PDB file of C-alpha atoms and ligand atoms in Angstrom:
ATOM      1  CA  ALA A  37       0.000   0.000   0.000  1.00 36.00           C
ATOM      2  CA  PRO A  38       1.304   3.479  -0.736  1.00 41.00           C
ATOM      3  CA  GLN A  39       2.562   5.388   2.274  1.00 44.00           C
ATOM      4  CA  GLN A  40       0.452   8.219   3.595  1.00 44.00           C
ATOM      5  CA  SER A  41       2.156  11.571   3.066  1.00 45.00           C
ATOM      6  CA  SER A  42       3.240  12.680   6.508  1.00 56.00           C
ATOM      7  CA  GLY A  43       6.114  14.306   8.341  1.00 70.00           C
ATOM      8  CA  LEU A  44       8.185  17.173   7.045  1.00 77.00           C
ATOM      9  CA  VAL A  45       8.437  16.103   3.446  1.00 84.00           C
ATOM     10  CA  GLY A  46       4.859  14.855   3.298  1.00 80.00           C
ATOM     11  CA  ARG A  47       3.645  18.405   3.716  1.00 81.00           C
ATOM     12  CA  LEU A  48       5.183  19.375   0.399  1.00 85.00           C
ATOM     13  CA  PHE A  49       2.991  16.804  -1.320  1.00 85.00           C
ATOM     14  CA  GLY A  50      -0.336  17.780   0.197  1.00 73.00           C
ATOM     15  CA  ARG A  51      -2.594  15.198   1.786  1.00 61.00           C
ATOM     16  CA  GLY A  52      -2.169  12.616  -0.928  1.00 56.00           C
ATOM     17  CA  ASP A  53      -4.725   9.938  -1.581  1.00 58.00           C
ATOM     18  CA  ALA A  54      -4.013   6.909   0.562  1.00 58.00           C
ATOM     19  CA  ALA A  55      -6.293   4.783  -1.605  1.00 60.00           C
ATOM     20  CA  ALA A  56      -4.592   5.749  -4.843  1.00 62.00           C
ATOM     21  CA  ALA A  57      -2.431   3.111  -6.480  1.00 62.00           C
ATOM     22  CA  GLU A  58       0.518   5.422  -6.785  1.00 72.00           C
ATOM     23  CA  GLN A  59       2.066   8.114  -4.637  1.00 77.00           C
ATOM     24  CA  PRO A  60       1.691  11.639  -5.930  1.00 85.00           C
ATOM     25  CA  ARG A  61       4.820  12.964  -7.579  1.00 90.00           C
ATOM     26  CA  ARG A  62       6.153  16.478  -7.878  1.00 91.00           C
ATOM     27  CA  ALA A  63       8.771  17.897 -10.151  1.00 94.00           C
ATOM     28  CA  LEU A  64      11.954  19.104  -8.464  1.00 95.00           C
ATOM     29  CA  ASP A  65      11.587  22.662  -9.721  1.00 96.00           C
ATOM     30  CA  ASP A  66      12.316  26.074  -8.246  1.00 96.00           C
ATOM     31  CA  GLU A  67       8.970  26.225  -6.472  1.00 95.00           C
ATOM     32  CA  MET A  68       9.403  22.835  -4.860  1.00 95.00           C
ATOM     33  CA  LEU A  69      12.967  23.612  -3.809  1.00 96.00           C
ATOM     34  CA  GLU A  70      11.896  26.886  -2.274  1.00 96.00           C
ATOM     35  CA  GLU A  71       9.231  25.098  -0.220  1.00 95.00           C
ATOM     36  CA  LEU A  72      11.760  22.502   0.828  1.00 96.00           C
ATOM     37  CA  GLU A  73      14.181  25.204   1.880  1.00 96.00           C
ATOM     38  CA  ASP A  74      11.488  27.034   3.899  1.00 95.00           C
ATOM     39  CA  MET A  75      10.573  23.819   5.615  1.00 93.00           C
ATOM     40  CA  LEU A  76      14.205  23.144   6.525  1.00 95.00           C
ATOM     41  CA  VAL A  77      14.604  26.650   7.906  1.00 94.00           C
ATOM     42  CA  GLN A  78      11.474  26.122  10.026  1.00 91.00           C
ATOM     43  CA  THR A  79      13.005  22.884  11.252  1.00 91.00           C
ATOM     44  CA  ASP A  80      15.920  24.923  12.678  1.00 91.00           C
ATOM     45  CA  LEU A  81      18.552  24.085  10.087  1.00 94.00           C
ATOM     46  CA  GLY A  82      19.162  27.776   9.555  1.00 92.00           C
ATOM     47  CA  VAL A  83      19.214  29.497   6.170  1.00 94.00           C
ATOM     48  CA  GLU A  84      22.802  28.657   5.237  1.00 94.00           C
ATOM     49  CA  THR A  85      22.516  24.932   5.891  1.00 95.00           C
ATOM     50  CA  ALA A  86      19.012  24.734   4.412  1.00 97.00           C
ATOM     51  CA  LEU A  87      20.321  26.310   1.205  1.00 96.00           C
ATOM     52  CA  ARG A  88      23.231  23.918   0.982  1.00 96.00           C
ATOM     53  CA  VAL A  89      21.103  20.832   1.622  1.00 96.00           C
ATOM     54  CA  THR A  90      18.532  21.947  -0.950  1.00 97.00           C
ATOM     55  CA  ALA A  91      21.209  22.695  -3.537  1.00 97.00           C
ATOM     56  CA  ASN A  92      22.759  19.262  -3.055  1.00 96.00           C
ATOM     57  CA  ILE A  93      19.396  17.578  -3.519  1.00 96.00           C
ATOM     58  CA  ALA A  94      18.721  19.630  -6.646  1.00 96.00           C
ATOM     59  CA  GLU A  95      22.085  18.919  -8.213  1.00 95.00           C
ATOM     60  CA  GLY A  96      21.636  16.790 -11.307  1.00 94.00           C
ATOM     61  CA  ARG A  97      17.965  16.229 -10.533  1.00 95.00           C
ATOM     62  CA  MET A  98      16.239  19.428 -11.686  1.00 95.00           C
ATOM     63  CA  GLY A  99      12.906  18.707 -13.315  1.00 94.00           C
ATOM     64  CA  ARG A 100      12.854  15.084 -12.213  1.00 96.00           C
ATOM     65  CA  ARG A 101       9.517  13.967 -10.751  1.00 95.00           C
ATOM     66  CA  VAL A 102       9.887  12.513  -7.271  1.00 95.00           C
ATOM     67  CA  SER A 103       7.515  10.921  -4.790  1.00 93.00           C
ATOM     68  CA  SER A 104       7.439  11.907  -1.151  1.00 91.00           C
ATOM     69  CA  THR A 105       9.246   8.681  -0.244  1.00 92.00           C
ATOM     70  CA  GLU A 106      12.015   9.423  -2.725  1.00 94.00           C
ATOM     71  CA  LEU A 107      12.425  12.957  -1.464  1.00 95.00           C
ATOM     72  CA  LYS A 108      12.526  11.700   2.122  1.00 94.00           C
ATOM     73  CA  GLN A 109      15.309   9.311   1.195  1.00 95.00           C
ATOM     74  CA  LEU A 110      17.273  12.032  -0.572  1.00 96.00           C
ATOM     75  CA  LEU A 111      16.875  14.399   2.362  1.00 96.00           C
ATOM     76  CA  ALA A 112      17.739  11.790   4.985  1.00 96.00           C
ATOM     77  CA  ALA A 113      20.858  10.815   3.022  1.00 97.00           C
ATOM     78  CA  GLU A 114      21.915  14.437   2.723  1.00 97.00           C
ATOM     79  CA  ILE A 115      21.457  15.035   6.464  1.00 97.00           C
ATOM     80  CA  ALA A 116      23.199  11.786   7.393  1.00 97.00           C
ATOM     81  CA  ARG A 117      26.137  12.874   5.217  1.00 97.00           C
ATOM     82  CA  ILE A 118      26.485  16.061   7.292  1.00 97.00           C
ATOM     83  CA  MET A 119      25.980  14.291  10.618  1.00 98.00           C
ATOM     84  CA  THR A 120      28.099  11.156  10.193  1.00 98.00           C
ATOM     85  CA  PRO A 121      31.473  12.884  10.684  1.00 98.00           C
ATOM     86  CA  VAL A 122      30.371  14.429  14.003  1.00 98.00           C
ATOM     87  CA  ALA A 123      28.844  11.292  15.532  1.00 98.00           C
ATOM     88  CA  LYS A 124      31.700  10.328  17.837  1.00 97.00           C
ATOM     89  CA  PRO A 125      31.664   9.062  21.407  1.00 96.00           C
ATOM     90  CA  LEU A 126      33.792  10.870  23.973  1.00 96.00           C
ATOM     91  CA  PRO A 127      37.355   9.783  23.214  1.00 94.00           C
ATOM     92  CA  LEU A 128      39.055   8.004  26.086  1.00 92.00           C
ATOM     93  CA  TYR A 129      42.757   8.413  26.717  1.00 91.00           C
ATOM     94  CA  PRO A 130      45.119   6.257  28.784  1.00 89.00           C
ATOM     95  CA  ARG A 131      46.054   9.380  30.750  1.00 90.00           C
ATOM     96  CA  LYS A 132      45.028   9.214  34.410  1.00 94.00           C
ATOM     97  CA  PRO A 133      43.043  11.107  35.322  1.00 97.00           C
ATOM     98  CA  GLN A 134      41.504  12.118  32.042  1.00 98.00           C
ATOM     99  CA  VAL A 135      40.107  15.552  32.817  1.00 98.00           C
ATOM    100  CA  VAL A 136      36.740  16.466  31.331  1.00 98.00           C
ATOM    101  CA  LEU A 137      35.680  20.065  31.782  1.00 98.00           C
ATOM    102  CA  VAL A 138      31.937  20.536  31.355  1.00 98.00           C
ATOM    103  CA  VAL A 139      30.639  23.946  30.288  1.00 98.00           C
ATOM    104  CA  GLY A 140      27.294  25.390  29.232  1.00 97.00           C
ATOM    105  CA  VAL A 141      24.625  27.848  30.317  1.00 96.00           C
ATOM    106  CA  ASN A 142      22.634  27.145  33.470  1.00 93.00           C
ATOM    107  CA  GLY A 143      19.669  24.926  32.783  1.00 94.00           C
ATOM    108  CA  SER A 144      21.208  23.305  29.718  1.00 96.00           C
ATOM    109  CA  GLY A 145      21.590  20.010  31.568  1.00 97.00           C
ATOM    110  CA  LYS A 146      25.242  20.037  32.687  1.00 97.00           C
ATOM    111  CA  THR A 147      24.606  18.517  36.098  1.00 96.00           C
ATOM    112  CA  THR A 148      22.317  15.834  34.725  1.00 97.00           C
ATOM    113  CA  THR A 149      24.721  14.987  31.900  1.00 98.00           C
ATOM    114  CA  ILE A 150      27.669  14.686  34.292  1.00 98.00           C
ATOM    115  CA  GLY A 151      25.598  12.291  36.422  1.00 98.00           C
ATOM    116  CA  LYS A 152      24.629  10.200  33.403  1.00 98.00           C
ATOM    117  CA  LEU A 153      28.186  10.099  32.049  1.00 98.00           C
ATOM    118  CA  ALA A 154      29.574   9.191  35.476  1.00 98.00           C
ATOM    119  CA  SER A 155      27.129   6.317  35.661  1.00 98.00           C
ATOM    120  CA  GLN A 156      28.089   5.050  32.185  1.00 97.00           C
ATOM    121  CA  PHE A 157      31.813   5.228  32.865  1.00 97.00           C
ATOM    122  CA  LYS A 158      31.363   3.572  36.250  1.00 96.00           C
ATOM    123  CA  ALA A 159      29.430   0.768  34.570  1.00 96.00           C
ATOM    124  CA  ALA A 160      32.316   0.429  32.094  1.00 95.00           C
ATOM    125  CA  GLY A 161      34.652  -0.167  35.022  1.00 95.00           C
ATOM    126  CA  LYS A 162      36.138   3.318  35.210  1.00 96.00           C
ATOM    127  CA  ASN A 163      37.018   5.008  38.442  1.00 97.00           C
ATOM    128  CA  VAL A 164      35.378   8.455  38.297  1.00 97.00           C
ATOM    129  CA  VAL A 165      35.604  11.603  40.417  1.00 98.00           C
ATOM    130  CA  ILE A 166      33.313  14.618  40.008  1.00 98.00           C
ATOM    131  CA  ALA A 167      34.129  18.191  41.060  1.00 98.00           C
ATOM    132  CA  ALA A 168      31.240  20.564  41.724  1.00 97.00           C
ATOM    133  CA  GLY A 169      32.895  23.601  40.194  1.00 96.00           C
ATOM    134  CA  ASP A 170      29.816  25.816  40.137  1.00 94.00           C
ATOM    135  CA  THR A 171      30.543  26.848  43.704  1.00 93.00           C
ATOM    136  CA  PHE A 172      28.174  29.831  43.647  1.00 91.00           C
ATOM    137  CA  ARG A 173      24.974  27.869  43.029  1.00 91.00           C
ATOM    138  CA  ALA A 174      24.205  25.861  46.155  1.00 92.00           C
ATOM    139  CA  ALA A 175      21.349  24.107  44.387  1.00 92.00           C
ATOM    140  CA  ALA A 176      23.652  22.981  41.575  1.00 91.00           C
ATOM    141  CA  VAL A 177      26.123  21.541  44.069  1.00 95.00           C
ATOM    142  CA  GLU A 178      23.339  19.668  45.874  1.00 96.00           C
ATOM    143  CA  GLN A 179      21.999  18.330  42.595  1.00 95.00           C
ATOM    144  CA  LEU A 180      25.432  17.111  41.620  1.00 96.00           C
ATOM    145  CA  GLN A 181      25.763  15.335  44.970  1.00 97.00           C
ATOM    146  CA  VAL A 182      22.461  13.597  44.351  1.00 97.00           C
ATOM    147  CA  TRP A 183      23.679  12.502  40.911  1.00 97.00           C
ATOM    148  CA  GLY A 184      26.984  11.358  42.376  1.00 97.00           C
ATOM    149  CA  GLN A 185      25.099   9.164  44.824  1.00 97.00           C
ATOM    150  CA  ARG A 186      22.948   7.701  42.076  1.00 96.00           C
ATOM    151  CA  ALA A 187      26.003   6.938  39.987  1.00 96.00           C
ATOM    152  CA  GLY A 188      28.040   5.741  42.965  1.00 96.00           C
ATOM    153  CA  VAL A 189      30.778   8.276  42.288  1.00 97.00           C
ATOM    154  CA  PRO A 190      32.411  10.688  44.782  1.00 97.00           C
ATOM    155  CA  VAL A 191      31.639  14.385  44.345  1.00 97.00           C
ATOM    156  CA  MET A 192      34.152  16.940  45.569  1.00 97.00           C
ATOM    157  CA  VAL A 193      32.531  20.124  46.838  1.00 96.00           C
ATOM    158  CA  ALA A 194      33.829  23.356  48.350  1.00 94.00           C
ATOM    159  CA  ALA A 195      32.304  26.026  50.569  1.00 91.00           C
ATOM    160  CA  GLN A 196      29.748  28.166  48.780  1.00 92.00           C
ATOM    161  CA  GLY A 197      31.340  30.976  46.827  1.00 90.00           C
ATOM    162  CA  SER A 198      34.868  29.634  47.162  1.00 94.00           C
ATOM    163  CA  ASP A 199      37.314  29.629  44.270  1.00 96.00           C
ATOM    164  CA  PRO A 200      36.341  26.987  41.671  1.00 96.00           C
ATOM    165  CA  ALA A 201      39.972  26.769  40.523  1.00 97.00           C
ATOM    166  CA  SER A 202      41.146  25.805  43.975  1.00 97.00           C
ATOM    167  CA  LEU A 203      38.438  23.128  44.107  1.00 97.00           C
ATOM    168  CA  ALA A 204      39.569  21.886  40.690  1.00 97.00           C
ATOM    169  CA  PHE A 205      43.154  21.690  41.967  1.00 97.00           C
ATOM    170  CA  ASP A 206      42.072  19.731  45.050  1.00 97.00           C
ATOM    171  CA  ALA A 207      39.991  17.445  42.845  1.00 97.00           C
ATOM    172  CA  MET A 208      43.026  16.802  40.616  1.00 97.00           C
ATOM    173  CA  THR A 209      45.086  15.954  43.701  1.00 97.00           C
ATOM    174  CA  ARG A 210      42.443  13.517  44.926  1.00 96.00           C
ATOM    175  CA  ALA A 211      41.876  11.957  41.513  1.00 97.00           C
ATOM    176  CA  GLU A 212      45.632  11.423  41.148  1.00 96.00           C
ATOM    177  CA  ALA A 213      45.960   9.991  44.638  1.00 96.00           C
ATOM    178  CA  GLU A 214      43.122   7.571  44.001  1.00 94.00           C
ATOM    179  CA  GLY A 215      44.354   6.630  40.558  1.00 95.00           C
ATOM    180  CA  ALA A 216      41.023   7.768  39.106  1.00 97.00           C
ATOM    181  CA  ASP A 217      40.522   7.240  35.389  1.00 98.00           C
ATOM    182  CA  LEU A 218      38.321  10.246  34.904  1.00 98.00           C
ATOM    183  CA  LEU A 219      37.789  13.597  36.572  1.00 98.00           C
ATOM    184  CA  MET A 220      34.698  15.513  35.475  1.00 98.00           C
ATOM    185  CA  ILE A 221      34.594  19.163  36.461  1.00 98.00           C
ATOM    186  CA  ASP A 222      31.290  21.028  36.461  1.00 97.00           C
ATOM    187  CA  THR A 223      31.540  24.770  35.878  1.00 96.00           C
ATOM    188  CA  ALA A 224      29.394  27.864  36.283  1.00 94.00           C
ATOM    189  CA  GLY A 225      27.055  28.806  33.470  1.00 93.00           C
ATOM    190  CA  ARG A 226      26.164  32.401  34.081  1.00 88.00           C
ATOM    191  CA  LEU A 227      26.612  34.326  30.885  1.00 85.00           C
ATOM    192  CA  GLN A 228      25.526  37.622  32.450  1.00 85.00           C
ATOM    193  CA  ASN A 229      29.152  38.488  33.062  1.00 86.00           C
ATOM    194  CA  ARG A 230      31.177  36.838  30.338  1.00 88.00           C
ATOM    195  CA  GLN A 231      34.457  38.408  31.331  1.00 91.00           C
ATOM    196  CA  ASP A 232      34.106  36.913  34.810  1.00 92.00           C
ATOM    197  CA  LEU A 233      33.181  33.524  33.471  1.00 93.00           C
ATOM    198  CA  MET A 234      36.045  33.581  30.988  1.00 93.00           C
ATOM    199  CA  GLU A 235      38.524  34.362  33.734  1.00 94.00           C
ATOM    200  CA  GLU A 236      37.017  31.701  35.981  1.00 95.00           C
ATOM    201  CA  LEU A 237      37.303  29.023  33.290  1.00 96.00           C
ATOM    202  CA  ALA A 238      40.794  30.144  32.311  1.00 96.00           C
ATOM    203  CA  LYS A 239      41.918  29.927  35.923  1.00 97.00           C
ATOM    204  CA  ILE A 240      40.528  26.407  36.302  1.00 97.00           C
ATOM    205  CA  VAL A 241      42.450  25.386  33.186  1.00 97.00           C
ATOM    206  CA  ARG A 242      45.623  27.062  34.467  1.00 97.00           C
ATOM    207  CA  VAL A 243      45.634  25.301  37.813  1.00 97.00           C
ATOM    208  CA  ILE A 244      44.860  21.850  36.465  1.00 96.00           C
ATOM    209  CA  ARG A 245      47.672  22.325  33.933  1.00 96.00           C
ATOM    210  CA  LYS A 246      50.064  22.796  36.814  1.00 96.00           C
ATOM    211  CA  LYS A 247      49.328  19.159  37.598  1.00 95.00           C
ATOM    212  CA  ASP A 248      48.996  17.944  34.027  1.00 96.00           C
ATOM    213  CA  PRO A 249      49.994  20.201  31.131  1.00 96.00           C
ATOM    214  CA  SER A 250      47.853  18.129  28.749  1.00 96.00           C
ATOM    215  CA  ALA A 251      44.638  18.755  30.737  1.00 97.00           C
ATOM    216  CA  PRO A 252      41.768  19.316  30.247  1.00 97.00           C
ATOM    217  CA  HIS A 253      41.607  16.479  27.734  1.00 97.00           C
ATOM    218  CA  ASN A 254      38.052  17.269  26.751  1.00 97.00           C
ATOM    219  CA  THR A 255      35.927  20.378  27.117  1.00 98.00           C
ATOM    220  CA  LEU A 256      32.315  19.382  26.704  1.00 98.00           C
ATOM    221  CA  LEU A 257      29.735  21.991  25.870  1.00 98.00           C
ATOM    222  CA  VAL A 258      26.232  20.976  26.960  1.00 98.00           C
ATOM    223  CA  LEU A 259      23.426  22.438  24.843  1.00 97.00           C
ATOM    224  CA  ASP A 260      19.652  22.299  25.272  1.00 96.00           C
ATOM    225  CA  ALA A 261      18.003  21.214  22.014  1.00 93.00           C
ATOM    226  CA  THR A 262      14.788  23.037  22.894  1.00 92.00           C
ATOM    227  CA  THR A 263      16.544  26.397  22.560  1.00 91.00           C
ATOM    228  CA  GLY A 264      16.647  25.937  18.773  1.00 88.00           C
ATOM    229  CA  GLN A 265      18.793  28.434  16.917  1.00 89.00           C
ATOM    230  CA  ASN A 266      20.051  29.816  20.239  1.00 93.00           C
ATOM    231  CA  ALA A 267      22.352  26.819  20.434  1.00 95.00           C
ATOM    232  CA  LEU A 268      24.395  28.303  17.590  1.00 95.00           C
ATOM    233  CA  SER A 269      25.142  31.514  19.460  1.00 95.00           C
ATOM    234  CA  GLN A 270      25.928  29.511  22.595  1.00 96.00           C
ATOM    235  CA  VAL A 271      28.586  27.584  20.695  1.00 97.00           C
ATOM    236  CA  GLU A 272      30.027  30.827  19.384  1.00 96.00           C
ATOM    237  CA  THR A 273      30.091  32.312  22.880  1.00 95.00           C
ATOM    238  CA  PHE A 274      31.589  29.297  24.627  1.00 96.00           C
ATOM    239  CA  ARG A 275      34.237  28.813  21.978  1.00 96.00           C
ATOM    240  CA  LYS A 276      35.500  32.242  22.987  1.00 93.00           C
ATOM    241  CA  LEU A 277      35.430  31.310  26.671  1.00 93.00           C
ATOM    242  CA  ALA A 278      36.941  27.844  26.483  1.00 94.00           C
ATOM    243  CA  ASP A 279      38.561  25.406  24.099  1.00 96.00           C
ATOM    244  CA  VAL A 280      35.370  23.456  23.355  1.00 98.00           C
ATOM    245  CA  SER A 281      36.217  19.990  22.021  1.00 98.00           C
ATOM    246  CA  GLY A 282      32.779  18.425  21.749  1.00 98.00           C
ATOM    247  CA  LEU A 283      29.061  18.709  22.369  1.00 98.00           C
ATOM    248  CA  VAL A 284      26.316  16.962  24.275  1.00 98.00           C
ATOM    249  CA  MET A 285      22.811  17.874  23.144  1.00 97.00           C
ATOM    250  CA  THR A 286      20.165  17.422  25.841  1.00 97.00           C
ATOM    251  CA  LYS A 287      16.370  17.262  25.865  1.00 96.00           C
ATOM    252  CA  LEU A 288      16.001  15.550  22.522  1.00 94.00           C
ATOM    253  CA  ASP A 289      13.193  13.497  24.067  1.00 91.00           C
ATOM    254  CA  GLY A 290      10.780  16.415  24.039  1.00 78.00           C
ATOM    255  CA  THR A 291       9.183  18.382  21.243  1.00 74.00           C
ATOM    256  CA  ALA A 292      12.533  19.544  19.864  1.00 69.00           C
ATOM    257  CA  ARG A 293      13.212  17.766  16.609  1.00 76.00           C
ATOM    258  CA  GLY A 294      16.841  18.723  16.845  1.00 88.00           C
ATOM    259  CA  GLY A 295      17.201  20.329  13.426  1.00 93.00           C
ATOM    260  CA  VAL A 296      19.670  22.748  14.983  1.00 94.00           C
ATOM    261  CA  LEU A 297      22.128  19.835  15.290  1.00 96.00           C
ATOM    262  CA  VAL A 298      22.431  19.834  11.516  1.00 97.00           C
ATOM    263  CA  ALA A 299      23.194  23.551  11.520  1.00 96.00           C
ATOM    264  CA  LEU A 300      25.746  23.015  14.311  1.00 97.00           C
ATOM    265  CA  ALA A 301      27.459  20.154  12.508  1.00 97.00           C
ATOM    266  CA  ASP A 302      27.491  22.056   9.230  1.00 96.00           C
ATOM    267  CA  ARG A 303      28.848  25.243  10.751  1.00 96.00           C
ATOM    268  CA  PHE A 304      31.243  24.053  13.460  1.00 97.00           C
ATOM    269  CA  GLY A 305      31.928  20.371  12.806  1.00 98.00           C
ATOM    270  CA  LEU A 306      32.329  19.734  16.538  1.00 98.00           C
ATOM    271  CA  PRO A 307      31.798  16.104  17.539  1.00 98.00           C
ATOM    272  CA  ILE A 308      28.473  15.259  19.162  1.00 98.00           C
ATOM    273  CA  HIS A 309      29.476  12.871  21.933  1.00 98.00           C
ATOM    274  CA  ALA A 310      26.048  12.012  23.299  1.00 98.00           C
ATOM    275  CA  ILE A 311      22.419  13.074  23.381  1.00 97.00           C
ATOM    276  CA  GLY A 312      20.168  13.452  26.411  1.00 97.00           C
ATOM    277  CA  VAL A 313      16.814  11.765  25.959  1.00 96.00           C
ATOM    278  CA  GLY A 314      15.238  12.134  29.390  1.00 97.00           C
ATOM    279  CA  GLU A 315      15.756  12.998  33.025  1.00 97.00           C
ATOM    280  CA  GLN A 316      16.738   9.543  34.265  1.00 97.00           C
ATOM    281  CA  ILE A 317      20.263   8.245  34.737  1.00 97.00           C
ATOM    282  CA  ASP A 318      20.144   5.940  31.699  1.00 97.00           C
ATOM    283  CA  ASP A 319      18.718   8.608  29.400  1.00 98.00           C
ATOM    284  CA  LEU A 320      21.959   9.374  27.596  1.00 98.00           C
ATOM    285  CA  ASP A 321      22.497   7.819  24.180  1.00 97.00           C
ATOM    286  CA  ALA A 322      25.288   7.719  21.666  1.00 97.00           C
ATOM    287  CA  PHE A 323      24.516   9.946  18.699  1.00 97.00           C
ATOM    288  CA  ASP A 324      23.532   7.894  15.665  1.00 97.00           C
ATOM    289  CA  ALA A 325      23.671   9.968  12.464  1.00 97.00           C
ATOM    290  CA  GLU A 326      21.493   7.713  10.286  1.00 96.00           C
ATOM    291  CA  GLU A 327      18.839   7.232  12.922  1.00 94.00           C
ATOM    292  CA  PHE A 328      18.807  10.952  13.634  1.00 95.00           C
ATOM    293  CA  ALA A 329      18.445  11.800   9.935  1.00 95.00           C
ATOM    294  CA  ARG A 330      15.533   9.372   9.510  1.00 93.00           C
ATOM    295  CA  ALA A 331      13.769  10.692  12.624  1.00 91.00           C
ATOM    296  CA  LEU A 332      14.242  14.305  11.568  1.00 92.00           C
ATOM    297  CA  VAL A 333      12.826  13.726   8.111  1.00 90.00           C
ATOM    298  CA  GLY A 334       9.941  11.726   9.575  1.00 83.00           C
TER     299      GLY A 334
HETATM  300  P1  GDP B 406      22.401  22.676  34.578  1.00 75.91           P
HETATM  301  O1  GDP B 406      21.876  23.929  35.203  1.00 75.91           O
HETATM  302  O2  GDP B 406      23.040  22.942  33.257  1.00 75.91           O
HETATM  303  O3  GDP B 406      23.273  21.887  35.478  1.00 75.91           O
HETATM  304  O4  GDP B 406      21.104  21.795  34.212  1.00 75.91           O
HETATM  305  P2  GDP B 406      20.470  20.555  34.971  1.00 75.91           P
HETATM  306  O5  GDP B 406      21.298  19.347  34.777  1.00 75.91           O
HETATM  307  O6  GDP B 406      20.122  20.928  36.360  1.00 75.91           O
HETATM  308  O7  GDP B 406      19.161  20.345  34.089  1.00 75.91           O
HETATM  309  C1  GDP B 406      18.149  21.332  33.990  1.00 75.91           C
HETATM  310  C2  GDP B 406      16.805  20.622  33.804  1.00 75.91           C
HETATM  311  O8  GDP B 406      16.789  19.928  32.569  1.00 75.91           O
HETATM  312  C3  GDP B 406      16.500  19.593  34.882  1.00 75.91           C
HETATM  313  O9  GDP B 406      15.150  19.667  35.205  1.00 75.91           O
HETATM  314  C4  GDP B 406      16.829  18.268  34.187  1.00 75.91           C
HETATM  315  O10 GDP B 406      16.060  17.199  34.707  1.00 75.91           O
HETATM  316  C5  GDP B 406      16.440  18.570  32.773  1.00 75.91           C
HETATM  317  N1  GDP B 406      17.167  17.746  31.789  1.00 75.91           N
HETATM  318  C6  GDP B 406      18.498  17.589  31.630  1.00 75.91           C
HETATM  319  N2  GDP B 406      18.785  16.782  30.589  1.00 75.91           N
HETATM  320  C7  GDP B 406      17.591  16.391  30.067  1.00 75.91           C
HETATM  321  C8  GDP B 406      17.195  15.562  28.951  1.00 75.91           C
HETATM  322  O11 GDP B 406      18.004  15.008  28.192  1.00 75.91           O
HETATM  323  N3  GDP B 406      15.855  15.426  28.738  1.00 75.91           N
HETATM  324  C9  GDP B 406      14.929  16.042  29.542  1.00 75.91           C
HETATM  325  N4  GDP B 406      13.643  15.859  29.248  1.00 75.91           N
HETATM  326  N5  GDP B 406      15.262  16.843  30.554  1.00 75.91           N
HETATM  327  C10 GDP B 406      16.563  17.011  30.837  1.00 75.91           C
END
């Protein structure tokens, strides 16, 4: 039976007639491509990426009549091509401890992601230590302690308002003494005063480099998928504040389709190490480019 026209691409074909023997077809002409581009922009791909994707689909196919299923396949392939190079798990190094600095605006899901990652690494037999580096937000520190308990991982905390860099140094000392495999350092996410935050992050990096010049080995930027195009400016901002090496995109379980991930991959090419798909400890998945592309196209 012919597929009902649905999802993003389906809209370009109208309702369709489910009882008809054949799927409706449309010519890949300027009008169709413009609609496709609009739809991709609405899906958060951004104008630049939407244009590029549309142009690639059009190349060598102008005037050809395609069904909704064919267009879906073309679009999914095009998106998978952009996403495949960035689908990479967090690289693990033999260095002990491997230091993972976690940055991002408040509310993006840093604390939750650290808890989920700690749990995964623990399950993989790694010895993990967490440092609650957002020393100004008491609630964040408490939350991190709760996550540490859930994951069965120690959380180093300091007095409220104390220097995050000195906590990071102490955490390095402890992680080294315990032969920990991984040290994850949470950081503040207040963008109200960027200069402050930049200095705070730079100082954390400076002190941990006194112990290990190659640290931090990863700087993870946590982004909330529901913020749509905002994620792009957050990457731009945080790349100025820290040496971002990879991304975790949270809240992909909700209404956010995650089209902004395509724009991010296209523009920055930063690896996507994991995606958050819920509030529970196991709700962190590896990023699968093909699956993502299929889901996005619908
Ligand atoms: P932080 O301020 O960056 O540390 O953010 P939190 O880790 O405290 O997360 C903020 C809110 O987002 C909390 O209510 C979390 O439960 C929620 N959250 C985090 N990650 C996810 C996710 O992947 N999916 C959903 N649905 N909620 C999430």
